[in-house]
mmCIF file of C-alpha atoms in Angstrom:
data_model
loop_
_atom_site.group_PDB
_atom_site.id
_atom_site.type_symbol
_atom_site.label_atom_id
_atom_site.label_comp_id
_atom_site.label_asym_id
_atom_site.label_seq_id
_atom_site.Cartn_x
_atom_site.Cartn_y
_atom_site.Cartn_z
ATOM 1 C CA MET A 1 0.976 -20.053 -9.215
ATOM 2 C CA ILE A 2 1.535 -22.666 -6.503
ATOM 3 C CA GLU A 3 4.237 -20.505 -4.912
ATOM 4 C CA TYR A 4 1.777 -17.680 -4.316
ATOM 5 C CA ILE A 5 -0.827 -20.055 -2.877
ATOM 6 C CA VAL A 6 1.732 -21.444 -0.411
ATOM 7 C CA ILE A 7 2.705 -17.918 0.685
ATOM 8 C CA LEU A 8 -0.967 -16.974 1.046
ATOM 9 C CA PHE A 9 -1.670 -20.076 3.157
ATOM 10 C CA LEU A 10 1.371 -19.670 5.417
ATOM 11 C CA SER A 11 0.688 -15.947 5.905
ATOM 12 C CA THR A 12 -2.894 -16.691 6.944
ATOM 13 C CA ILE A 13 -1.838 -19.397 9.406
ATOM 14 C CA LEU A 14 0.899 -17.263 10.972
ATOM 15 C CA SER A 15 -1.483 -14.304 11.317
ATOM 16 C CA PHE A 16 -4.060 -16.556 12.952
ATOM 17 C CA PHE A 17 -1.547 -18.008 15.442
ATOM 18 C CA TYR A 18 -0.424 -14.468 16.283
ATOM 19 C CA SER A 19 -4.023 -13.398 16.904
ATOM 20 C CA ILE A 20 -4.949 -16.266 19.268
ATOM 21 C CA SER A 21 -1.668 -16.513 21.188
ATOM 22 C CA LYS A 22 -1.221 -14.901 24.602
ATOM 23 C CA ASN A 23 2.528 -15.507 24.696
ATOM 24 C CA LYS A 24 4.471 -12.363 23.744
ATOM 25 C CA LEU A 25 7.569 -14.265 22.597
ATOM 26 C CA PHE A 26 5.510 -16.567 20.396
ATOM 27 C CA LYS A 27 3.685 -13.576 18.892
ATOM 28 C CA ILE A 28 7.036 -11.929 18.052
ATOM 29 C CA ILE A 29 8.245 -15.172 16.438
ATOM 30 C CA CYS A 30 5.046 -15.357 14.367
ATOM 31 C CA LEU A 31 5.556 -11.822 13.074
ATOM 32 C CA PHE A 32 9.241 -12.458 12.343
ATOM 33 C CA VAL A 33 8.469 -15.597 10.341
ATOM 34 C CA LEU A 34 5.545 -13.830 8.647
ATOM 35 C CA VAL A 35 7.845 -11.102 7.321
ATOM 36 C CA LEU A 36 10.297 -13.738 6.056
ATOM 37 C CA VAL A 37 7.511 -15.706 4.366
ATOM 38 C CA LEU A 38 6.198 -12.601 2.615
ATOM 39 C CA SER A 39 9.717 -11.630 1.494
ATOM 40 C CA ILE A 40 11.234 -14.927 0.355
ATOM 41 C CA LEU A 41 9.854 -14.852 -3.197
ATOM 42 C CA TYR A 42 11.701 -11.613 -3.794
ATOM 43 C CA TYR A 43 14.985 -13.467 -3.268
ATOM 44 C CA ILE A 44 14.361 -16.595 -5.356
ATOM 45 C CA ARG A 45 12.367 -15.042 -8.181
ATOM 46 C CA ASP A 46 13.598 -14.565 -11.722
ATOM 47 C CA PHE A 47 14.308 -10.993 -12.795
ATOM 48 C CA SER A 48 11.776 -11.301 -15.620
ATOM 49 C CA ILE A 49 8.897 -10.834 -13.166
ATOM 50 C CA GLY A 50 7.616 -7.276 -13.163
ATOM 51 C CA THR A 51 7.834 -4.930 -16.114
ATOM 52 C CA ASP A 52 10.108 -2.504 -14.232
ATOM 53 C CA THR A 53 12.346 -5.130 -12.639
ATOM 54 C CA HIS A 54 14.877 -5.059 -15.476
ATOM 55 C CA ALA A 55 15.352 -1.327 -14.833
ATOM 56 C CA TYR A 56 16.230 -1.980 -11.189
ATOM 57 C CA VAL A 57 18.630 -4.726 -12.198
ATOM 58 C CA ASP A 58 20.310 -2.240 -14.538
ATOM 59 C CA TYR A 59 20.553 0.288 -11.690
ATOM 60 C CA PHE A 60 22.155 -2.254 -9.380
ATOM 61 C CA GLU A 61 24.598 -3.413 -12.047
ATOM 62 C CA LEU A 62 25.570 0.216 -12.559
ATOM 63 C CA LEU A 63 26.075 0.723 -8.810
ATOM 64 C CA LYS A 64 28.484 -2.197 -8.738
ATOM 65 C CA ASN A 65 30.849 -0.308 -11.015
ATOM 66 C CA ILE A 66 30.748 3.278 -9.736
ATOM 67 C CA LYS A 67 32.186 5.065 -6.729
ATOM 68 C CA TYR A 68 30.166 6.716 -3.966
ATOM 69 C CA SER A 69 31.323 10.103 -5.229
ATOM 70 C CA GLU A 70 29.617 9.388 -8.555
ATOM 71 C CA ILE A 71 26.238 8.385 -7.164
ATOM 72 C CA PHE A 72 24.770 11.894 -7.138
ATOM 73 C CA TYR A 73 25.586 12.341 -10.830
ATOM 74 C CA TYR A 74 24.063 9.013 -11.873
ATOM 75 C CA ALA A 75 21.012 9.480 -9.654
ATOM 76 C CA ASN A 76 20.255 12.704 -11.518
ATOM 77 C CA ALA A 77 21.072 11.143 -14.878
ATOM 78 C CA TYR A 78 18.657 8.239 -14.305
ATOM 79 C CA ASN A 79 16.100 10.367 -12.421
ATOM 80 C CA VAL A 80 16.230 8.082 -9.394
ATOM 81 C CA GLU A 81 16.248 9.228 -5.771
ATOM 82 C CA PHE A 82 19.785 9.754 -4.458
ATOM 83 C CA PHE A 83 18.904 8.081 -1.146
ATOM 84 C CA PHE A 84 17.710 4.937 -2.931
ATOM 85 C CA PHE A 85 20.987 4.714 -4.864
ATOM 86 C CA ILE A 86 23.036 5.228 -1.685
ATOM 87 C CA ILE A 87 21.191 2.509 0.240
ATOM 88 C CA SER A 88 21.381 0.138 -2.731
ATOM 89 C CA LYS A 89 25.118 0.734 -3.098
ATOM 90 C CA LEU A 90 25.634 0.002 0.609
ATOM 91 C CA LEU A 91 23.612 -3.205 0.332
ATOM 92 C CA LEU A 92 25.646 -4.263 -2.687
ATOM 93 C CA ASP A 93 28.886 -3.669 -0.805
ATOM 94 C CA VAL A 94 27.628 -5.698 2.163
ATOM 95 C CA PHE A 95 25.947 -8.599 0.371
ATOM 96 C CA GLY A 96 27.327 -8.443 -3.172
ATOM 97 C CA SER A 97 24.096 -9.880 -4.560
ATOM 98 C CA ILE A 98 21.249 -8.268 -6.463
ATOM 99 C CA GLN A 99 18.882 -10.953 -5.149
ATOM 100 C CA MET A 100 19.751 -9.884 -1.604
ATOM 101 C CA ILE A 101 18.932 -6.264 -2.394
ATOM 102 C CA PHE A 102 15.420 -7.220 -3.508
ATOM 103 C CA PHE A 103 15.078 -9.419 -0.413
ATOM 104 C CA VAL A 104 16.212 -6.684 1.999
ATOM 105 C CA TYR A 105 13.858 -4.154 0.429
ATOM 106 C CA ALA A 106 11.011 -6.660 0.797
ATOM 107 C CA ILE A 107 11.960 -7.096 4.466
ATOM 108 C CA ILE A 108 11.806 -3.308 4.918
ATOM 109 C CA LEU A 109 8.430 -3.084 3.197
ATOM 110 C CA TYR A 110 6.725 -5.893 5.118
ATOM 111 C CA THR A 111 8.277 -5.001 8.465
ATOM 112 C CA THR A 112 6.856 -1.495 8.046
ATOM 113 C CA LEU A 113 3.444 -2.769 6.960
ATOM 114 C CA ILE A 114 3.148 -5.342 9.740
ATOM 115 C CA SER A 115 4.179 -2.673 12.267
ATOM 116 C CA SER A 116 1.293 -0.474 11.160
ATOM 117 C CA PHE A 117 -1.095 -3.454 11.309
ATOM 118 C CA ARG A 118 -0.096 -4.263 14.903
ATOM 119 C CA MET A 119 -0.515 -0.683 16.096
ATOM 120 C CA LEU A 120 -4.224 -0.582 15.226
ATOM 121 C CA ASN A 121 -5.110 -3.761 17.161
ATOM 122 C CA LEU A 122 -7.417 -5.134 14.458
ATOM 123 C CA ASN A 123 -7.940 -8.566 12.886
ATOM 124 C CA LEU A 124 -4.415 -9.335 11.619
ATOM 125 C CA VAL A 125 -5.623 -12.174 9.389
ATOM 126 C CA LEU A 126 -7.816 -9.827 7.342
ATOM 127 C CA LEU A 127 -5.148 -7.129 7.303
ATOM 128 C CA VAL A 128 -2.556 -9.538 5.889
ATOM 129 C CA LEU A 129 -4.998 -11.053 3.391
ATOM 130 C CA SER A 130 -5.776 -7.545 2.120
ATOM 131 C CA ILE A 131 -2.287 -7.255 0.580
ATOM 132 C CA PHE A 132 -3.164 -10.241 -1.614
ATOM 133 C CA SER A 133 -6.656 -9.029 -2.505
ATOM 134 C CA PHE A 134 -8.168 -5.547 -2.209
ATOM 135 C CA PHE A 135 -4.806 -3.832 -1.746
ATOM 136 C CA PRO A 136 -2.535 -6.167 -3.755
ATOM 137 C CA ILE A 137 0.818 -4.616 -2.926
ATOM 138 C CA PHE A 138 2.293 -8.120 -2.630
ATOM 139 C CA TYR A 139 2.052 -8.498 -6.399
ATOM 140 C CA TYR A 140 2.771 -4.917 -7.418
ATOM 141 C CA ASN A 141 5.928 -4.734 -5.331
ATOM 142 C CA PHE A 142 7.512 -7.057 -7.886
ATOM 143 C CA ASN A 143 7.149 -4.152 -10.295
ATOM 144 C CA ILE A 144 6.901 -0.731 -8.573
ATOM 145 C CA LEU A 145 9.592 -1.387 -5.952
ATOM 146 C CA ARG A 146 10.412 2.147 -4.760
ATOM 147 C CA GLN A 147 6.823 3.342 -4.679
ATOM 148 C CA SER A 148 5.736 0.225 -2.774
ATOM 149 C CA ILE A 149 8.370 0.857 -0.108
ATOM 150 C CA ALA A 150 7.336 4.505 0.047
ATOM 151 C CA LEU A 151 3.705 3.460 0.376
ATOM 152 C CA SER A 152 4.485 1.205 3.341
ATOM 153 C CA PHE A 153 6.010 4.209 5.131
ATOM 154 C CA ILE A 154 2.977 6.332 4.173
ATOM 155 C CA ILE A 155 0.634 3.797 5.777
ATOM 156 C CA LEU A 156 2.724 3.693 8.956
ATOM 157 C CA SER A 157 2.900 7.508 8.992
ATOM 158 C CA CYS A 158 -0.905 7.720 8.893
ATOM 159 C CA VAL A 159 -1.163 5.317 11.826
ATOM 160 C CA TYR A 160 1.051 7.702 13.791
ATOM 161 C CA LEU A 161 -1.055 10.621 12.556
ATOM 162 C CA ILE A 162 -4.294 9.184 13.924
ATOM 163 C CA ARG A 163 -2.499 8.459 17.221
ATOM 164 C CA GLY A 164 -1.650 12.162 17.504
ATOM 165 C CA GLN A 165 2.084 11.731 16.853
ATOM 166 C CA ASN A 166 2.476 14.387 14.166
ATOM 167 C CA ASN A 167 6.278 14.518 14.309
ATOM 168 C CA ASN A 168 6.511 10.809 13.533
ATOM 169 C CA PHE A 169 4.009 11.321 10.712
ATOM 170 C CA LEU A 170 6.158 14.036 9.131
ATOM 171 C CA LEU A 171 9.365 12.039 9.605
ATOM 172 C CA LEU A 172 7.925 8.986 7.864
ATOM 173 C CA ILE A 173 6.544 11.118 5.028
ATOM 174 C CA VAL A 174 10.090 12.411 4.471
ATOM 175 C CA ILE A 175 11.505 8.870 4.559
ATOM 176 C CA ALA A 176 8.878 7.777 2.037
ATOM 177 C CA GLY A 177 9.862 10.711 -0.178
ATOM 178 C CA LEU A 178 13.496 9.606 -0.037
ATOM 179 C CA PHE A 179 12.489 6.337 -1.676
ATOM 180 C CA HIS A 180 10.027 7.913 -4.132
ATOM 181 C CA SER A 181 9.600 11.676 -4.265
ATOM 182 C CA SER A 182 5.959 11.422 -5.393
ATOM 183 C CA ALA A 183 5.122 10.242 -1.852
ATOM 184 C CA LEU A 184 5.492 13.829 -0.639
ATOM 185 C CA VAL A 185 2.004 14.566 -2.010
ATOM 186 C CA CYS A 186 0.736 12.516 0.957
ATOM 187 C CA ILE A 187 1.362 15.494 3.232
ATOM 188 C CA LEU A 188 -2.226 16.180 2.144
ATOM 189 C CA PHE A 189 -3.312 13.499 4.628
ATOM 190 C CA TYR A 190 -2.424 15.780 7.538
ATOM 191 C CA PHE A 191 -5.000 18.335 6.413
ATOM 192 C CA ILE A 192 -7.606 15.685 5.606
ATOM 193 C CA TYR A 193 -7.266 14.274 9.117
ATOM 194 C CA LYS A 194 -7.230 17.691 10.782
ATOM 195 C CA TYR A 195 -10.440 18.793 9.052
ATOM 196 C CA ARG A 196 -12.073 15.341 8.869
ATOM 197 C CA ASP A 197 -15.191 16.396 10.812
ATOM 198 C CA TYR A 198 -15.914 19.340 8.556
ATOM 199 C CA ILE A 199 -15.290 17.318 5.386
ATOM 200 C CA TYR A 200 -17.374 14.399 6.609
ATOM 201 C CA ASN A 201 -20.315 16.573 7.641
ATOM 202 C CA LYS A 202 -20.303 18.052 4.128
ATOM 203 C CA ILE A 203 -19.473 14.778 2.427
ATOM 204 C CA PHE A 204 -22.118 14.950 -0.293
ATOM 205 C CA TYR A 205 -20.916 18.402 -1.318
ATOM 206 C CA PHE A 206 -17.345 17.212 -1.349
ATOM 207 C CA ILE A 207 -18.135 14.256 -3.612
ATOM 208 C CA ILE A 208 -18.649 16.644 -6.517
ATOM 209 C CA PHE A 209 -15.465 18.473 -5.561
ATOM 210 C CA PHE A 210 -13.459 15.238 -5.409
ATOM 211 C CA MET A 211 -14.679 14.001 -8.767
ATOM 212 C CA SER A 212 -14.118 17.297 -10.545
ATOM 213 C CA SER A 213 -10.757 18.190 -9.057
ATOM 214 C CA PHE A 214 -8.921 14.961 -8.344
ATOM 215 C CA TYR A 215 -8.151 14.177 -11.970
ATOM 216 C CA LEU A 216 -6.800 17.685 -12.535
ATOM 217 C CA PHE A 217 -4.794 17.481 -9.312
ATOM 218 C CA LEU A 218 -3.159 14.182 -10.226
ATOM 219 C CA LYS A 219 -2.523 15.247 -13.797
ATOM 220 C CA ALA A 220 -0.775 18.397 -12.570
ATOM 221 C CA ILE A 221 1.322 16.405 -10.084
ATOM 222 C CA SER A 222 2.128 13.820 -12.748
ATOM 223 C CA GLY A 223 3.327 16.509 -15.106
ATOM 224 C CA TYR A 224 5.335 18.295 -12.435
ATOM 225 C CA LEU A 225 7.257 15.239 -11.218
ATOM 226 C CA ASP A 226 9.891 14.254 -13.758
ATOM 227 C CA LYS A 227 9.669 10.573 -12.950
ATOM 228 C CA TYR A 228 6.005 10.519 -14.050
ATOM 229 C CA ILE A 229 6.432 12.371 -17.315
ATOM 230 C CA VAL A 230 7.397 9.069 -18.918
ATOM 231 C CA TYR A 231 4.037 7.596 -17.838
ATOM 232 C CA ILE A 232 1.759 10.563 -18.423
ATOM 233 C CA GLU A 233 1.232 9.732 -22.103
ATOM 234 C CA VAL A 234 1.154 5.948 -21.614
ATOM 235 C CA SER A 235 -2.413 4.857 -22.223
ATOM 236 C CA ASP A 236 -2.244 1.195 -21.193
ATOM 237 C CA GLY A 237 -2.742 1.932 -17.516
ATOM 238 C CA LYS A 238 -6.367 1.126 -16.679
ATOM 239 C CA PRO A 239 -8.391 2.136 -13.636
ATOM 240 C CA PHE A 240 -9.450 -0.612 -11.248
ATOM 241 C CA SER A 241 -12.200 -2.869 -12.552
ATOM 242 C CA PHE A 242 -15.701 -1.492 -12.123
ATOM 243 C CA SER A 243 -16.694 -4.442 -9.921
ATOM 244 C CA ILE A 244 -13.872 -3.675 -7.469
ATOM 245 C CA ILE A 245 -14.767 0.026 -7.390
ATOM 246 C CA PHE A 246 -18.405 -0.973 -6.801
ATOM 247 C CA ILE A 247 -17.374 -3.083 -3.791
ATOM 248 C CA PHE A 248 -15.234 -0.243 -2.433
ATOM 249 C CA SER A 249 -18.171 2.138 -2.886
ATOM 250 C CA LEU A 250 -20.551 -0.160 -0.967
ATOM 251 C CA ILE A 251 -18.032 -0.438 1.862
ATOM 252 C CA SER A 252 -17.603 3.337 1.914
ATOM 253 C CA ILE A 253 -21.384 3.948 1.916
ATOM 254 C CA PHE A 254 -21.954 1.426 4.706
ATOM 255 C CA SER A 255 -19.140 3.008 6.689
ATOM 256 C CA TYR A 256 -20.775 6.421 6.284
ATOM 257 C CA ILE A 257 -24.209 5.138 7.344
ATOM 258 C CA VAL A 258 -22.950 3.543 10.575
ATOM 259 C CA ARG A 259 -20.395 6.253 11.395
ATOM 260 C CA ASN A 260 -22.276 7.368 14.508
ATOM 261 C CA LYS A 261 -22.878 3.832 15.764
ATOM 262 C CA ALA A 262 -19.246 2.927 16.353
ATOM 263 C CA ASN A 263 -18.660 1.564 19.846
ATOM 264 C CA LEU A 264 -15.344 3.325 20.290
ATOM 265 C CA GLN A 265 -14.991 7.074 19.649
ATOM 266 C CA TRP A 266 -11.364 6.764 18.505
ATOM 267 C CA TYR A 267 -12.287 4.258 15.806
ATOM 268 C CA LYS A 268 -15.176 6.528 14.775
ATOM 269 C CA ASP A 269 -12.725 9.362 14.093
ATOM 270 C CA VAL A 270 -10.311 7.043 12.317
ATOM 271 C CA LEU A 271 -13.121 5.699 10.155
ATOM 272 C CA LYS A 272 -13.940 9.228 9.002
ATOM 273 C CA PHE A 273 -10.352 9.833 7.917
ATOM 274 C CA PHE A 274 -9.969 6.496 6.140
ATOM 275 C CA ASN A 275 -13.300 6.890 4.388
ATOM 276 C CA ILE A 276 -12.451 10.353 3.056
ATOM 277 C CA VAL A 277 -9.128 9.152 1.624
ATOM 278 C CA LEU A 278 -10.812 6.122 0.040
ATOM 279 C CA LEU A 279 -13.438 8.441 -1.425
ATOM 280 C CA PHE A 280 -10.623 10.232 -3.232
ATOM 281 C CA PHE A 281 -9.625 6.947 -4.828
ATOM 282 C CA ILE A 282 -13.187 5.874 -5.694
ATOM 283 C CA SER A 283 -14.205 9.216 -7.208
ATOM 284 C CA TYR A 284 -10.962 9.356 -9.177
ATOM 285 C CA ASN A 285 -11.521 5.921 -10.724
ATOM 286 C CA ILE A 286 -15.176 6.628 -11.470
ATOM 287 C CA LEU A 287 -14.123 9.818 -13.200
ATOM 288 C CA LEU A 288 -11.583 7.902 -15.292
ATOM 289 C CA TYR A 289 -14.359 5.555 -16.399
ATOM 290 C CA VAL A 290 -16.721 8.432 -17.200
ATOM 291 C CA ILE A 291 -14.239 10.402 -19.309
ATOM 292 C CA GLY A 292 -12.578 7.285 -20.736
ATOM 293 C CA ILE A 293 -9.022 8.009 -19.598
ATOM 294 C CA SER A 294 -6.368 5.301 -19.211
ATOM 295 C CA ASN A 295 -3.067 6.575 -17.925
ATOM 296 C CA GLN A 296 -0.218 4.917 -16.043
ATOM 297 C CA GLY A 297 1.031 8.114 -14.449
ATOM 298 C CA LEU A 298 -2.345 8.886 -12.898
ATOM 299 C CA ASN A 299 -2.844 5.287 -11.790
ATOM 300 C CA ARG A 300 0.516 5.128 -10.035
ATOM 301 C CA ILE A 301 -0.077 8.294 -8.033
ATOM 302 C CA GLY A 302 -3.666 7.271 -7.334
ATOM 303 C CA PHE A 303 -2.292 4.148 -5.626
ATOM 304 C CA TYR A 304 -1.394 6.350 -2.627
ATOM 305 C CA PHE A 305 -5.109 6.799 -1.896
ATOM 306 C CA LEU A 306 -6.181 3.134 -1.983
ATOM 307 C CA TRP A 307 -4.620 1.876 1.276
ATOM 308 C CA PRO A 308 -7.528 2.716 3.678
ATOM 309 C CA ILE A 309 -9.436 -0.266 2.273
ATOM 310 C CA ILE A 310 -7.003 -2.390 4.329
ATOM 311 C CA PHE A 311 -8.397 -1.038 7.590
ATOM 312 C CA ILE A 312 -12.021 -0.040 6.964
ATOM 313 C CA VAL A 313 -13.517 -3.542 6.924
ATOM 314 C CA PRO A 314 -11.723 -4.743 10.118
ATOM 315 C CA ILE A 315 -12.719 -1.501 11.880
ATOM 316 C CA LEU A 316 -16.370 -1.949 10.844
ATOM 317 C CA ILE A 317 -16.327 -5.523 12.129
ATOM 318 C CA ARG A 318 -14.763 -4.454 15.421
ATOM 319 C CA THR A 319 -17.159 -1.576 16.055
ATOM 320 C CA GLN A 320 -20.437 -2.947 14.671
ATOM 321 C CA PHE A 321 -20.489 -6.576 15.821
ATOM 322 C CA LYS A 322 -20.040 -8.383 19.130
ATOM 323 C CA GLY A 323 -19.653 -11.947 20.355
ATOM 324 C CA ASN A 324 -20.775 -14.695 17.998
ATOM 325 C CA ASN A 325 -21.941 -12.200 15.402
ATOM 326 C CA ARG A 326 -18.408 -10.827 15.134
ATOM 327 C CA ILE A 327 -17.005 -14.349 14.707
ATOM 328 C CA VAL A 328 -19.489 -15.103 11.917
ATOM 329 C CA VAL A 329 -18.762 -11.832 10.096
ATOM 330 C CA ASN A 330 -15.014 -12.399 10.448
ATOM 331 C CA MET A 331 -15.364 -15.868 8.912
ATOM 332 C CA LEU A 332 -17.481 -14.562 6.030
ATOM 333 C CA SER A 333 -14.964 -11.785 5.442
ATOM 334 C CA LEU A 334 -12.136 -14.312 5.485
ATOM 335 C CA VAL A 335 -13.843 -16.296 2.736
ATOM 336 C CA LEU A 336 -14.399 -13.113 0.696
ATOM 337 C CA TYR A 337 -10.740 -12.077 1.031
ATOM 338 C CA VAL A 338 -9.496 -15.524 0.023
ATOM 339 C CA LEU A 339 -11.788 -15.585 -3.018
ATOM 340 C CA ALA A 340 -10.624 -12.103 -4.007
ATOM 341 C CA SER A 341 -7.004 -13.260 -3.653
ATOM 342 C CA PHE A 342 -7.581 -16.222 -5.965
ATOM 343 C CA TYR A 343 -9.430 -13.985 -8.412
ATOM 344 C CA LEU A 344 -6.351 -11.749 -8.661
ATOM 345 C CA LEU A 345 -4.071 -14.751 -9.068
ATOM 346 C CA VAL A 346 -6.101 -15.912 -12.047
ATOM 347 C CA ASN A 347 -6.641 -12.512 -13.668
ATOM 348 C CA GLN A 348 -3.473 -10.523 -13.021
ATOM 349 C CA SER A 349 -1.032 -9.483 -15.723
ATOM 350 C CA GLU A 350 1.360 -12.154 -16.970
ATOM 351 C CA SER A 351 4.240 -9.797 -16.187
ATOM 352 C CA ILE A 352 3.403 -9.932 -12.472
ATOM 353 C CA ILE A 353 1.822 -13.218 -11.419
ATOM 354 C CA PRO A 354 3.799 -16.027 -13.161
ATOM 355 C CA PHE A 355 6.653 -17.148 -10.949
ATOM 356 C CA GLN A 356 10.009 -18.263 -12.297
ATOM 357 C CA TYR A 357 13.033 -19.236 -10.240
ATOM 358 C CA GLY A 358 16.100 -17.074 -10.769
#
């Protein structure tokens, strides 16, 4: 566990130095080192970490022994994206090391995530801490590698979407789909953002719609995508703990109450979009609790709708508090995020958290 604590500490310090520095070169160095710090465990870890890691090791061992002309056949045979196999084969030819492949993919993931964090000009410390706590992609990337990379591109695509750069949004959605085809369902975000005012004004009517339809939507998508058929009958996938969903719900409710009090109109619009997407995730998990469903396929697709929790709290702090009050709330939030991070370290699955050197 000490390895994770060191990474958490260094990431917090680097994010803090980035936030207070006025020197552009120093800020770039902080971000560069931050990405390396977040990625290093993926190089030195043992392959036993993550229940799906052995499958990726098998893929990479296979790619060592086949020709480029055979990749399309094996990608179909193993039901893995052709693009992912091509990139992995190229990385193997360049570096010759499976450890380096995991490291490079981690670099891609965290470079993409940090890029999206920078573009929104929010509290970077809280944004980085969120990947250890309320949006724990740092831990899950040890397991769901392709989907985690796809998700990082989805987050960046949505940042471009809210900045009005629709072409970049569509391009990044396609790139995400090349890593994991299930990411293509996130095209839905375009329509959510476009009609955010209408949805938000009718939010209480839409709650019933979300809760009644989201499960059916995800189940249909899970059954349609071949890669999720293997998970659709697996019943050991549990929804997020009720306490976490309760916290998300309180944040969402508070965000709705203060929606018209935001100091900056752009953030007000963004908050609507993020809140609607998070409501999908909350209503979906509540429904799973109510009907008593545990399913890995549904949980993995539902992960695409959790990411707004990264941004909602920093946006609320930025728009609702000023001066010393903002400093106090930031400090209290920092403590909450750190406590949540340690809670996950103590309570996560043994197939994810324990660290072993490779």
